[in-house]
Amino acid sequence: MSYEKVFLLKCKECQEAFFTEGESHFYKKKGLHTPKRCKACREKRKFQHEQRRQKQELNRVLANLQFEQVEEVEMQSADSNTTLYIIGNGFDLMHGVPSSYYHFRDSMGRHSELRRTLEMYILKEDLWADFEESLAYIDDESMLVTLNDWMDTFDVKEQYDDDFSAADFFMASEAAMAPTYTIMEELPKQFRKWIVTLKPTISNTPLKQIINTAARFINFNYTEFLETIYGVSKQNIFYIHGERRDTNKELILGHSDMASDESGSDSSESKSDQLRMKNQTTYDLYATAGYQLGNYYSSTAKKSNDVIEANKATFIAFADIDTVVVIGHSLSVVDYPYFKEIIKMNRKPSNMKWFISWYSAGDIKRIDAFAKNLGIQPKQIKLFKT
């Protein structure tokens, strides 16, 4: 037998009936006010409010903007021999590529063990907003406090006991640190599996008047759309974090060393001091778990200095660059070392002109922080909206 759903209210906005008896019971139980609008209209109002808030914030930022804004025509006059383009994920997004880390999350599905582990153990309210940096903020304490329980589960004996088993000892450590193993082992595989599926969903070329195909490029993306959409020669592109077509090399992603320092990655010993120590074996088990945490932080770090050292000749070749055009790059702290190396290798860094794209108020704030950190004068920077 089927029952027709009975609605108790009419939406103030769209006049549609909504709010069932079950929802009414839930609201009363939680002490919530009865809604005046249906869910769709509430979501619409919430979206409109957020848009107004963002517009107000943008107006405030633009009112205090210390950088000049320019049109694309000014970039067209730059000499291709001394111009360097730096391409970030915003480039792919502009061409309809679903390449944000939210898309990566959704590609794994709700029942993914990797996704569950990341969302449970990474101590960031929205880890997907700045996914790479978020990897440094793993909840090591919640893993360490389970060690005593795992010792009991595997019946780990004291080391001087005749029945002591090294296998049991290490299984207890591995069980407690299981989330770190899941991320270290599964993230590279799942990330590449997702990256190879990406493709543009629009056919136009919004940056046609900006991109000079004869110039040099640093591509932070793993995709080849600079080549396929704009005809840039592969010889002109430095795929700084690897490219998806090269299956023999890992794709580079991860947090900065600064992020792991701030997250307290070296605090496992101090935390273990606060935990219940049964004996020397327990202490050694915490030390072993701490060693694995160190492996995790090292494994998930973006080793920018290694990338720079391995490509020293490429950075030296940027010595004559006088114009840098940054398109769709978030200017995240994790990538600061690369920009610093470009400036360090330049013959006349104070004369370099920087054209940087922006889309939101948050972008402008990051540009400001970037300029201050790298010592770039506001007069050297010009912004263009994408």
XYZ file of N, CA, C and O in Angstrom, residues 98-112 114-116 118-119 126-128 131 190 194 197-198:
112
model
N 37.169 19.820 -15.565
C 36.780 19.646 -14.155
C 37.983 19.220 -13.313
O 38.079 18.069 -12.883
N 38.895 20.163 -13.072
C 40.196 19.816 -12.506
C 40.444 20.345 -11.096
O 41.580 20.339 -10.628
N 39.408 20.811 -10.411
C 39.604 21.255 -9.030
C 39.712 20.030 -8.118
O 39.327 18.913 -8.500
N 40.215 20.240 -6.917
C 40.317 19.117 -5.977
C 38.950 18.664 -5.485
O 38.816 17.538 -5.011
N 37.938 19.516 -5.600
C 36.576 19.059 -5.322
C 36.152 18.027 -6.362
O 35.473 17.035 -6.043
N 36.569 18.251 -7.606
C 36.281 17.263 -8.652
C 37.017 15.957 -8.366
O 36.481 14.862 -8.610
N 38.252 16.077 -7.886
C 39.003 14.868 -7.517
C 38.268 14.104 -6.424
O 38.113 12.883 -6.493
N 37.796 14.829 -5.408
C 37.018 14.200 -4.329
C 35.814 13.454 -4.891
O 35.581 12.281 -4.556
N 35.059 14.131 -5.747
C 33.843 13.514 -6.279
C 34.156 12.310 -7.153
O 33.359 11.361 -7.223
N 35.314 12.331 -7.821
C 35.671 11.206 -8.695
C 35.882 9.916 -7.906
O 35.723 8.824 -8.445
N 36.239 10.047 -6.633
C 36.489 8.855 -5.806
C 35.204 8.221 -5.299
O 35.187 7.049 -4.929
N 34.108 8.992 -5.264
C 32.854 8.455 -4.747
C 32.813 8.524 -3.229
O 33.840 8.669 -2.559
N 31.630 8.402 -2.689
C 31.434 8.550 -1.243
C 31.985 7.377 -0.435
O 32.245 7.500 0.765
N 32.154 6.227 -1.069
C 32.565 5.039 -0.324
C 34.053 4.719 -0.493
O 34.505 3.642 -0.086
N 34.801 5.641 -1.044
C 36.238 5.446 -1.228
C 36.953 5.419 0.116
O 36.754 6.292 0.965
N 40.141 5.922 0.559
C 41.051 7.066 0.582
C 40.307 8.337 0.969
O 40.768 9.093 1.836
N 39.171 8.580 0.349
C 38.394 9.776 0.680
C 37.958 9.751 2.144
O 38.060 10.775 2.848
N 37.489 8.618 2.613
C 37.057 8.504 4.007
C 38.211 8.811 4.954
O 38.059 9.535 5.945
N 40.988 10.584 4.332
C 41.361 11.996 4.245
C 40.386 12.867 5.027
O 40.803 13.747 5.799
N 39.104 12.633 4.856
C 38.108 13.484 5.508
C 38.012 13.218 7.000
O 37.572 14.086 7.764
N 37.901 22.515 5.539
C 37.629 22.221 4.134
C 38.948 21.827 3.482
O 39.635 22.649 2.885
N 39.306 20.561 3.605
C 40.616 20.110 3.132
C 40.748 20.208 1.618
O 41.850 20.341 1.088
N 39.618 20.186 0.896
C 39.671 20.201 -0.573
C 39.910 21.599 -1.119
O 40.281 21.742 -2.287
N 43.982 21.504 -0.947
C 44.222 20.092 -0.666
C 45.681 19.770 -0.378
O 45.991 19.064 0.579
N 45.275 6.976 -7.085
C 43.958 7.545 -7.356
C 44.066 8.889 -8.062
O 43.241 9.222 -8.928
N 42.609 9.714 -11.864
C 41.675 10.812 -12.136
C 42.234 11.756 -13.192
O 41.523 12.141 -14.128
N 41.760 11.182 -16.919
C 40.402 11.271 -17.471
C 40.028 12.692 -17.877
O 39.013 12.892 -18.559
N 40.816 13.677 -17.490
C 40.424 15.075 -17.681
C 40.468 15.492 -19.145
O 41.388 15.135 -19.879
